[in-house]
Amino acid sequence: MPLNIQERIRQKQTLSLCGHKMQFTLLGSSPTENDIKNFSEIKEEWERRNQDGMRTKAVYTQKGLGDAGILYYYDYKGRVKSRLISYEDGYVIISHNDQNGDRVLESIYYRDADGVEHIDSYDDKYLYRKTFGGEENPGVWIDHPKMEHGFPEIPLVTKRGNVAWNDVQDLITVYEIIYNIFLVIQKRHGWGILYIRGKIREDVRKIAGSVILNDTSLDGNGSAEFKAPPSPQGMIDTLNSLFEQIQIGSSTTFLLPKDVKSSGDISALAIMLTQSLDIEGATQGVIDWQNFADKMVRLFVAGLAKEKVNKKENENAVTEYGRLRISAKFKIWRPFNETEYNQMLVTLNKAGIISQKTAIEKNTISTPDEEMRIKREEPKKKESKEINEDGKEKLIYQDNQGRN
């Protein structure tokens, strides 16, 4: 009987990396109001088009299959879109680097619904397509005219690496073997046996539902007892030890309701200590996936800018969006108290340690356009001061018509 350990490791590592939305920061000491507006639009469209979901699918796929890609393209209406490229769907990703390790070409091999083989290759400007055979040219690769893909760089974001359980596959195999042997032994010998000694009469009687056995031997030494099976504690200890090593080797912690002994609030430190393996593994994962996140955002922003121009919503979008310096990062997921976290941001902001902009970006309830909403509210409020009865100043907010 196979166990689902590999899938649970895959899901847990994906959660640790993608449990939070992508964290965006607009870099630059003095962004203009138009820059802030464009930045808010980008975050809104990122969320509306479920790019965090696409990112999570890519991570989940790579953790299970070894590689994954996200291809950005324009649909027939000129809208920027993305789709997952994975071996599970019949796509083979072939990456080509130069001598310095820089990516110069990304190729995708696949078969269409009719079974015809294709190879699509992308460089910084063009899409090159090859088709194998066909009715007119069987057994020959045919080159199609190259086409501009419309992005400033290769529109395919790829990530290749080991599967989530790569380092512990041998341990999982041993664990499954011992576990299945344990089940067979328990099924066959785990029930115990009734041991009867003596000369027992064939006519067995029942009294009140109980079976009465009569010993007819001359010495009268007959007896009956239930023999319990030997304790399987040694095998259970071995399984527990293997399971711990699987968690350590895969940087994954599995917590069940039975593992939580406290009925009150658990401190953040206790959570971090309990999930230190997950946090350590995810910390390395954030570093490994940083280039993936950067390119994903660059392609989305470039595609969105061109879409805005095509729709005549902003003819200068390519220039304006290209001027923005946007930092995008994965944020490690861990259980935490949102109220305490947001209160911490408020306290730090009031103490002058962090800016209001940082508090807006880092708190858990802000909308993508939160900064623009605050700016729209500022002109509607005029701050004045009034003296309380105790002699202290009190802030009064008024709208444009002077109403409190």
Short mmCIF file of C-alpha atoms in Angstrom, two decimals:
data_model
loop_
_atom_site.label_atom_id
_atom_site.label_comp_id
_atom_site.label_asym_id
_atom_site.label_seq_id
_atom_site.Cartn_x
_atom_site.Cartn_y
_atom_site.Cartn_z
CA MET A 1 0.00 0.00 0.00
CA PRO A 2 1.67 3.26 -1.11
CA LEU A 3 1.73 6.22 1.25
CA ASN A 4 1.18 9.83 0.22
CA ILE A 5 4.32 11.24 1.82
CA GLN A 6 5.82 12.69 -1.38
CA GLU A 7 2.66 14.60 -2.20
CA ARG A 8 2.39 15.99 1.32
CA ILE A 9 6.02 17.21 1.18
CA ARG A 10 5.26 18.83 -2.18
CA GLN A 11 2.15 20.58 -0.88
CA LYS A 12 3.82 21.75 2.34
CA GLN A 13 6.84 23.23 0.55
CA THR A 14 4.55 24.98 -1.94
CA LEU A 15 2.53 26.45 0.92
CA SER A 16 5.67 27.71 2.68
CA LEU A 17 6.70 29.57 -0.49
CA CYS A 18 3.35 30.69 -1.88
CA GLY A 19 1.07 30.98 1.15
CA HIS A 20 1.34 34.77 0.93
CA LYS A 21 0.79 36.98 -2.09
CA MET A 22 3.78 38.33 -3.96
CA GLN A 23 5.31 41.25 -2.07
CA PHE A 24 5.73 44.37 -4.25
CA THR A 25 7.82 47.42 -3.42
CA LEU A 26 8.16 50.54 -5.57
CA LEU A 27 11.80 51.54 -5.36
CA GLY A 28 13.04 55.10 -5.64
CA SER A 29 13.33 57.92 -3.15
CA SER A 30 10.70 60.23 -4.66
CA PRO A 31 8.18 58.55 -7.00
CA THR A 32 5.74 60.90 -8.67
CA GLU A 33 2.00 60.72 -8.18
CA ASN A 34 1.72 59.23 -11.67
CA ASP A 35 4.28 56.55 -10.74
CA ILE A 36 2.24 55.62 -7.67
CA LYS A 37 -0.92 55.49 -9.79
CA ASN A 38 0.71 53.19 -12.36
CA PHE A 39 2.16 51.03 -9.60
CA SER A 40 -1.32 50.62 -8.08
CA GLU A 41 -2.76 49.69 -11.49
CA ILE A 42 -0.10 47.02 -11.97
CA LYS A 43 -0.83 45.45 -8.57
CA GLU A 44 -4.58 45.54 -9.25
CA GLU A 45 -4.16 43.79 -12.61
CA TRP A 46 -1.72 41.29 -11.11
CA GLU A 47 -4.36 40.29 -8.58
CA ARG A 48 -7.29 40.44 -10.99
CA ARG A 49 -5.55 38.16 -13.49
CA ASN A 50 -4.58 35.69 -10.77
CA GLN A 51 -0.83 35.87 -11.31
CA ASP A 52 -0.27 34.68 -7.75
CA GLY A 53 -2.25 31.58 -8.63
CA MET A 54 -0.13 31.07 -11.75
CA ARG A 55 3.02 31.46 -9.65
CA THR A 56 1.73 28.86 -7.16
CA LYS A 57 0.95 26.43 -9.98
CA ALA A 58 4.49 26.83 -11.33
CA VAL A 59 6.06 26.17 -7.92
CA TYR A 60 3.80 23.16 -7.30
CA THR A 61 4.61 21.74 -10.73
CA GLN A 62 8.37 22.20 -10.37
CA LYS A 63 8.31 20.63 -6.89
CA GLY A 64 6.66 17.53 -8.34
CA LEU A 65 8.09 17.18 -11.86
CA GLY A 66 11.48 18.87 -11.72
CA ASP A 67 10.82 21.78 -14.08
CA ALA A 68 8.07 24.22 -14.97
CA GLY A 69 7.54 27.35 -17.01
CA ILE A 70 5.12 30.23 -17.48
CA LEU A 71 4.63 31.51 -21.01
CA TYR A 72 3.39 35.07 -21.53
CA TYR A 73 1.58 35.89 -24.76
CA TYR A 74 -1.04 38.17 -26.29
CA ASP A 75 -4.45 36.78 -27.14
CA TYR A 76 -6.47 37.69 -30.24
CA LYS A 77 -7.70 40.85 -28.52
CA GLY A 78 -4.20 42.03 -27.64
CA ARG A 79 -4.54 41.23 -23.93
CA VAL A 80 -1.52 39.88 -22.06
CA LYS A 81 -2.08 36.38 -20.70
CA SER A 82 -0.05 33.53 -19.27
CA ARG A 83 -0.23 29.76 -19.18
CA LEU A 84 1.61 26.99 -17.42
CA ILE A 85 4.11 24.90 -19.38
CA SER A 86 4.74 21.49 -17.80
CA TYR A 87 5.76 17.96 -18.71
CA GLU A 88 2.50 16.71 -17.25
CA ASP A 89 0.64 18.51 -20.07
CA GLY A 90 2.95 17.13 -22.75
CA TYR A 91 5.49 19.97 -22.96
CA VAL A 92 9.27 19.50 -22.79
CA ILE A 93 11.28 22.62 -21.91
CA ILE A 94 14.73 22.87 -23.52
CA SER A 95 16.85 25.80 -22.35
CA HIS A 96 19.95 27.08 -24.17
CA ASN A 97 22.64 29.14 -22.42
CA ASP A 98 25.80 30.83 -23.65
CA GLN A 99 29.27 30.19 -22.23
CA ASN A 100 28.58 32.54 -19.33
CA GLY A 101 25.37 30.74 -18.37
CA ASP A 102 23.07 33.48 -19.66
CA ARG A 103 19.86 32.31 -21.29
CA VAL A 104 19.83 32.97 -25.05
CA LEU A 105 17.00 30.70 -26.21
CA GLU A 106 14.06 28.83 -24.70
CA SER A 107 12.49 25.97 -26.66
CA ILE A 108 9.32 23.96 -26.08
CA TYR A 109 8.69 20.57 -27.68
CA TYR A 110 5.11 19.29 -27.81
CA ARG A 111 2.52 17.43 -29.88
CA ASP A 112 -0.75 19.03 -30.90
CA ALA A 113 -4.20 17.38 -30.78
CA ASP A 114 -3.51 15.69 -34.14
CA GLY A 115 -0.23 14.21 -32.94
CA VAL A 116 1.94 16.54 -35.02
CA GLU A 117 5.26 17.43 -33.38
CA HIS A 118 6.27 21.07 -32.89
CA ILE A 119 9.24 22.96 -31.46
CA ASP A 120 8.65 26.60 -30.49
CA SER A 121 11.80 28.59 -29.74
CA TYR A 122 11.91 32.09 -28.24
CA ASP A 123 14.71 34.62 -28.13
CA ASP A 124 14.55 38.26 -27.06
CA LYS A 125 12.52 39.25 -30.12
CA TYR A 126 11.21 36.40 -32.22
CA LEU A 127 9.26 33.15 -32.07
CA TYR A 128 10.71 30.39 -34.30
CA ARG A 129 8.48 27.41 -35.02
CA LYS A 130 9.40 24.05 -36.48
CA THR A 131 6.91 21.32 -37.43
CA PHE A 132 7.87 17.71 -38.05
CA GLY A 133 6.59 16.12 -41.22
CA GLY A 134 3.04 16.27 -42.34
CA GLU A 135 1.30 14.87 -45.39
CA GLU A 136 3.43 16.85 -47.82
CA ASN A 137 6.84 16.44 -46.14
CA PRO A 138 6.90 13.28 -44.02
CA GLY A 139 9.98 12.77 -41.88
CA VAL A 140 11.27 16.34 -42.32
CA TRP A 141 11.37 19.30 -39.92
CA ILE A 142 9.75 22.31 -41.59
CA ASP A 143 10.67 25.90 -40.62
CA HIS A 144 7.87 28.44 -40.36
CA PRO A 145 8.42 32.20 -40.82
CA LYS A 146 9.66 33.80 -37.63
CA MET A 147 7.25 36.09 -35.76
CA GLU A 148 7.79 38.88 -33.24
CA HIS A 149 6.42 37.86 -29.86
CA GLY A 150 6.06 41.46 -28.62
CA PHE A 151 8.09 41.29 -25.39
CA PRO A 152 11.46 42.92 -24.60
CA GLU A 153 12.94 39.57 -23.53
CA ILE A 154 12.25 35.85 -23.80
CA PRO A 155 8.56 35.53 -22.80
CA LEU A 156 9.04 32.15 -21.11
CA VAL A 157 9.93 32.03 -17.39
CA THR A 158 11.44 28.68 -16.42
CA LYS A 159 12.68 26.96 -13.27
CA ARG A 160 14.46 23.65 -13.04
CA GLY A 161 15.55 21.81 -9.90
CA ASN A 162 15.12 18.72 -7.75
CA VAL A 163 11.69 17.52 -6.74
CA ALA A 164 10.59 18.30 -3.18
CA TRP A 165 11.31 14.81 -1.78
CA ASN A 166 14.53 14.19 -3.72
CA ASP A 167 16.78 13.97 -0.65
CA VAL A 168 14.54 11.56 1.26
CA GLN A 169 13.21 9.20 -1.41
CA ASP A 170 15.27 6.27 -0.09
CA LEU A 171 14.00 6.88 3.44
CA ILE A 172 10.41 7.03 2.17
CA THR A 173 10.90 3.71 0.37
CA VAL A 174 12.20 2.04 3.56
CA TYR A 175 9.37 3.60 5.59
CA GLU A 176 6.72 2.25 3.19
CA ILE A 177 8.26 -1.25 3.24
CA ILE A 178 8.38 -1.43 7.05
CA TYR A 179 4.91 0.10 7.36
CA ASN A 180 3.36 -2.48 5.02
CA ILE A 181 5.16 -5.37 6.75
CA PHE A 182 3.86 -4.04 10.07
CA LEU A 183 0.29 -4.02 8.71
CA VAL A 184 0.58 -7.61 7.46
CA ILE A 185 1.95 -8.81 10.80
CA GLN A 186 -0.78 -7.02 12.69
CA LYS A 187 -3.43 -8.47 10.41
CA ARG A 188 -2.19 -12.01 10.83
CA HIS A 189 -0.95 -12.09 14.40
CA GLY A 190 -2.17 -8.95 16.06
CA TRP A 191 -5.41 -10.40 17.40
CA GLY A 192 -3.95 -12.82 19.94
CA ILE A 193 -5.06 -16.46 20.44
CA LEU A 194 -7.16 -18.40 22.95
CA TYR A 195 -4.98 -21.13 24.47
CA ILE A 196 -6.89 -24.10 26.00
CA ARG A 197 -5.23 -26.97 27.85
CA GLY A 198 -6.92 -30.17 29.06
CA LYS A 199 -9.53 -32.64 27.90
CA ILE A 200 -12.57 -30.64 26.93
CA ARG A 201 -16.03 -32.08 26.47
CA GLU A 202 -17.43 -31.84 23.00
CA ASP A 203 -20.80 -30.53 24.13
CA VAL A 204 -20.04 -26.91 24.92
CA ARG A 205 -22.62 -25.04 26.95
CA LYS A 206 -23.44 -21.34 27.07
CA ILE A 207 -24.56 -19.45 30.14
CA ALA A 208 -25.63 -15.82 29.78
CA GLY A 209 -23.80 -15.64 26.46
CA SER A 210 -20.53 -17.00 27.87
CA VAL A 211 -18.99 -20.28 26.66
CA ILE A 212 -18.37 -22.83 29.42
CA LEU A 213 -15.55 -25.32 28.83
CA ASN A 214 -15.50 -28.41 31.08
CA ASP A 215 -12.20 -30.20 31.69
CA THR A 216 -12.77 -33.98 31.98
CA SER A 217 -9.15 -35.01 32.50
CA LEU A 218 -8.28 -37.05 35.61
CA ASP A 219 -5.68 -34.64 36.98
CA GLY A 220 -7.97 -31.62 36.54
CA ASN A 221 -5.21 -29.31 35.38
CA GLY A 222 -7.14 -27.88 32.44
CA SER A 223 -6.98 -24.13 31.79
CA ALA A 224 -7.87 -21.50 29.23
CA GLU A 225 -6.14 -18.19 28.72
CA PHE A 226 -5.86 -15.49 26.07
CA LYS A 227 -2.34 -15.12 24.69
CA ALA A 228 -1.66 -11.51 23.67
CA PRO A 229 0.64 -10.94 20.68
CA PRO A 230 4.14 -9.59 21.31
CA SER A 231 4.34 -5.82 21.55
CA PRO A 232 5.18 -4.11 18.23
CA GLN A 233 6.78 -1.17 20.04
CA GLY A 234 10.16 -1.76 18.44
CA MET A 235 8.73 -1.49 14.96
CA ILE A 236 6.65 1.56 15.94
CA ASP A 237 9.78 3.27 17.29
CA THR A 238 11.59 2.51 14.04
CA LEU A 239 8.76 4.02 11.99
CA ASN A 240 8.71 7.13 14.18
CA SER A 241 12.48 7.53 13.84
CA LEU A 242 12.28 7.18 10.05
CA PHE A 243 9.45 9.70 9.89
CA GLU A 244 11.52 12.22 11.85
CA GLN A 245 14.46 11.73 9.48
CA ILE A 246 12.14 12.24 6.49
CA GLN A 247 11.02 15.57 7.96
CA ILE A 248 14.58 16.65 8.69
CA GLY A 249 15.89 15.62 5.28
CA SER A 250 13.08 17.35 3.37
CA SER A 251 12.92 20.47 5.60
CA THR A 252 9.24 19.79 6.17
CA THR A 253 7.30 19.64 9.42
CA PHE A 254 4.05 17.71 9.74
CA LEU A 255 1.84 18.78 12.63
CA LEU A 256 -1.39 17.00 13.49
CA PRO A 257 -4.12 18.08 15.93
CA LYS A 258 -2.83 15.51 18.43
CA ASP A 259 0.54 17.31 18.47
CA VAL A 260 -1.00 20.50 19.88
CA LYS A 261 -1.11 20.10 23.65
CA SER A 262 -1.89 23.69 24.66
CA SER A 263 -5.43 25.01 24.71
CA GLY A 264 -4.34 28.66 24.93
CA ASP A 265 -2.51 30.98 22.57
CA ILE A 266 0.82 29.71 21.29
CA SER A 267 3.62 32.26 21.14
CA ALA A 268 5.22 33.27 17.85
CA LEU A 269 8.56 31.96 19.11
CA ALA A 270 7.07 28.53 19.78
CA ILE A 271 5.64 28.44 16.25
CA MET A 272 8.98 29.44 14.73
CA LEU A 273 10.81 26.79 16.72
CA THR A 274 8.26 24.13 15.79
CA GLN A 275 8.38 25.02 12.10
CA SER A 276 12.06 25.88 11.92
CA LEU A 277 12.61 23.18 9.29
CA ASP A 278 9.94 24.69 7.02
CA ILE A 279 11.28 28.21 7.54
CA GLU A 280 14.87 27.18 6.80
CA GLY A 281 13.86 25.36 3.63
CA ALA A 282 11.60 28.19 2.46
CA THR A 283 14.32 30.77 3.13
CA GLN A 284 16.56 28.97 0.66
CA GLY A 285 13.61 28.61 -1.69
CA VAL A 286 13.00 32.37 -1.72
CA ILE A 287 16.60 32.86 -2.87
CA ASP A 288 16.36 30.13 -5.52
CA TRP A 289 13.08 31.51 -6.93
CA GLN A 290 14.02 35.23 -6.88
CA ASN A 291 15.06 35.39 -10.55
CA PHE A 292 11.83 33.62 -11.48
CA ALA A 293 9.79 36.25 -9.58
CA ASP A 294 11.72 39.16 -11.11
CA LYS A 295 11.28 37.97 -14.69
CA MET A 296 7.64 37.07 -14.15
CA VAL A 297 6.90 40.63 -13.00
CA ARG A 298 8.98 42.21 -15.78
CA LEU A 299 7.10 40.29 -18.47
CA PHE A 300 3.70 41.01 -16.93
CA VAL A 301 4.43 44.74 -16.64
CA ALA A 302 5.76 44.92 -20.22
CA GLY A 303 2.76 43.01 -21.55
CA LEU A 304 0.29 45.11 -19.57
CA ALA A 305 1.88 48.34 -20.83
CA LYS A 306 1.53 47.23 -24.44
CA GLU A 307 -2.06 46.18 -23.78
CA LYS A 308 -2.82 49.67 -22.40
CA VAL A 309 -1.40 51.22 -25.58
CA ASN A 310 -3.35 48.87 -27.85
CA LYS A 311 -6.58 49.71 -26.03
CA LYS A 312 -5.70 53.44 -26.14
CA GLU A 313 -6.10 53.63 -22.36
CA ASN A 314 -2.61 55.08 -21.91
CA GLU A 315 -0.53 55.82 -24.99
CA ASN A 316 2.56 56.45 -22.85
CA ALA A 317 2.21 53.25 -20.82
CA VAL A 318 5.31 51.59 -22.30
CA THR A 319 7.49 54.53 -21.27
CA GLU A 320 5.80 55.13 -17.92
CA TYR A 321 5.72 51.48 -16.88
CA GLY A 322 9.28 50.96 -18.06
CA ARG A 323 10.43 53.76 -15.77
CA LEU A 324 9.09 52.05 -12.66
CA ARG A 325 11.55 50.14 -10.50
CA ILE A 326 9.48 47.37 -8.94
CA SER A 327 10.86 44.83 -6.49
CA ALA A 328 8.93 41.56 -6.19
CA LYS A 329 9.66 38.89 -3.59
CA PHE A 330 8.20 35.69 -2.22
CA LYS A 331 7.19 35.93 1.43
CA ILE A 332 7.62 32.88 3.63
CA TRP A 333 4.33 31.62 5.01
CA ARG A 334 3.99 30.77 8.67
CA PRO A 335 1.04 30.86 11.09
CA PHE A 336 0.82 34.21 12.85
CA ASN A 337 -1.58 36.57 14.59
CA GLU A 338 -2.65 39.17 12.02
CA THR A 339 -3.96 41.60 14.64
CA GLU A 340 -0.68 41.67 16.53
CA TYR A 341 1.32 41.96 13.31
CA ASN A 342 -0.71 44.92 12.01
CA GLN A 343 -0.56 46.59 15.44
CA MET A 344 3.21 46.22 15.34
CA LEU A 345 3.30 48.10 12.02
CA VAL A 346 1.17 50.90 13.47
CA THR A 347 3.47 51.18 16.49
CA LEU A 348 6.60 51.26 14.35
CA ASN A 349 5.06 53.88 12.08
CA LYS A 350 4.13 56.13 15.01
CA ALA A 351 7.61 55.71 16.46
CA GLY A 352 9.09 56.92 13.19
CA ILE A 353 10.94 53.66 12.55
CA ILE A 354 9.04 52.82 9.35
CA SER A 355 7.20 55.05 6.90
CA GLN A 356 3.49 55.09 6.22
CA LYS A 357 4.25 53.69 2.76
CA THR A 358 5.94 50.66 4.30
CA ALA A 359 3.05 50.14 6.70
CA ILE A 360 0.60 50.27 3.78
CA GLU A 361 2.59 47.75 1.75
CA LYS A 362 3.32 45.31 4.59
CA ASN A 363 0.00 45.08 6.45
CA THR A 364 -2.35 42.22 5.70
CA ILE A 365 -5.58 44.08 4.81
CA SER A 366 -4.45 46.79 2.37
CA THR A 367 -5.87 46.66 -1.14
CA PRO A 368 -3.49 46.96 -4.13
CA ASP A 369 -4.52 50.62 -4.61
CA GLU A 370 -4.49 51.51 -0.89
CA GLU A 371 -1.92 54.27 -1.34
CA MET A 372 -4.02 55.92 -4.06
CA ARG A 373 -7.13 55.71 -1.88
CA ILE A 374 -5.34 57.53 0.93
CA LYS A 375 -4.15 60.22 -1.46
CA ARG A 376 -7.70 60.70 -2.78
CA GLU A 377 -8.97 61.20 0.78
CA GLU A 378 -6.33 63.76 1.78
CA PRO A 379 -7.76 66.74 -0.21
CA LYS A 380 -11.16 66.12 1.37
CA LYS A 381 -9.85 66.63 4.87
CA LYS A 382 -8.66 69.86 6.46
CA GLU A 383 -6.94 69.59 9.76
CA SER A 384 -7.68 72.12 12.46
CA LYS A 385 -7.16 72.18 16.19
CA GLU A 386 -9.54 72.71 19.05
CA ILE A 387 -8.82 73.04 22.76
CA ASN A 388 -10.49 70.47 25.00
CA GLU A 389 -11.92 71.33 28.38
CA ASP A 390 -8.77 69.92 29.99
CA GLY A 391 -6.61 72.29 27.94
CA LYS A 392 -5.27 69.69 25.50
CA GLU A 393 -5.40 70.03 21.73
CA LYS A 394 -7.83 67.86 19.76
CA LEU A 395 -7.68 67.20 16.00
CA ILE A 396 -10.79 68.08 14.02
CA TYR A 397 -11.23 66.90 10.43
CA GLN A 398 -13.45 68.83 8.05
CA ASP A 399 -14.44 68.25 4.46
CA ASN A 400 -14.26 70.88 1.71
CA GLN A 401 -17.55 72.39 2.84
CA GLY A 402 -16.33 72.86 6.42
CA ARG A 403 -18.48 70.09 7.91
CA ASN A 404 -17.02 68.02 10.75
#
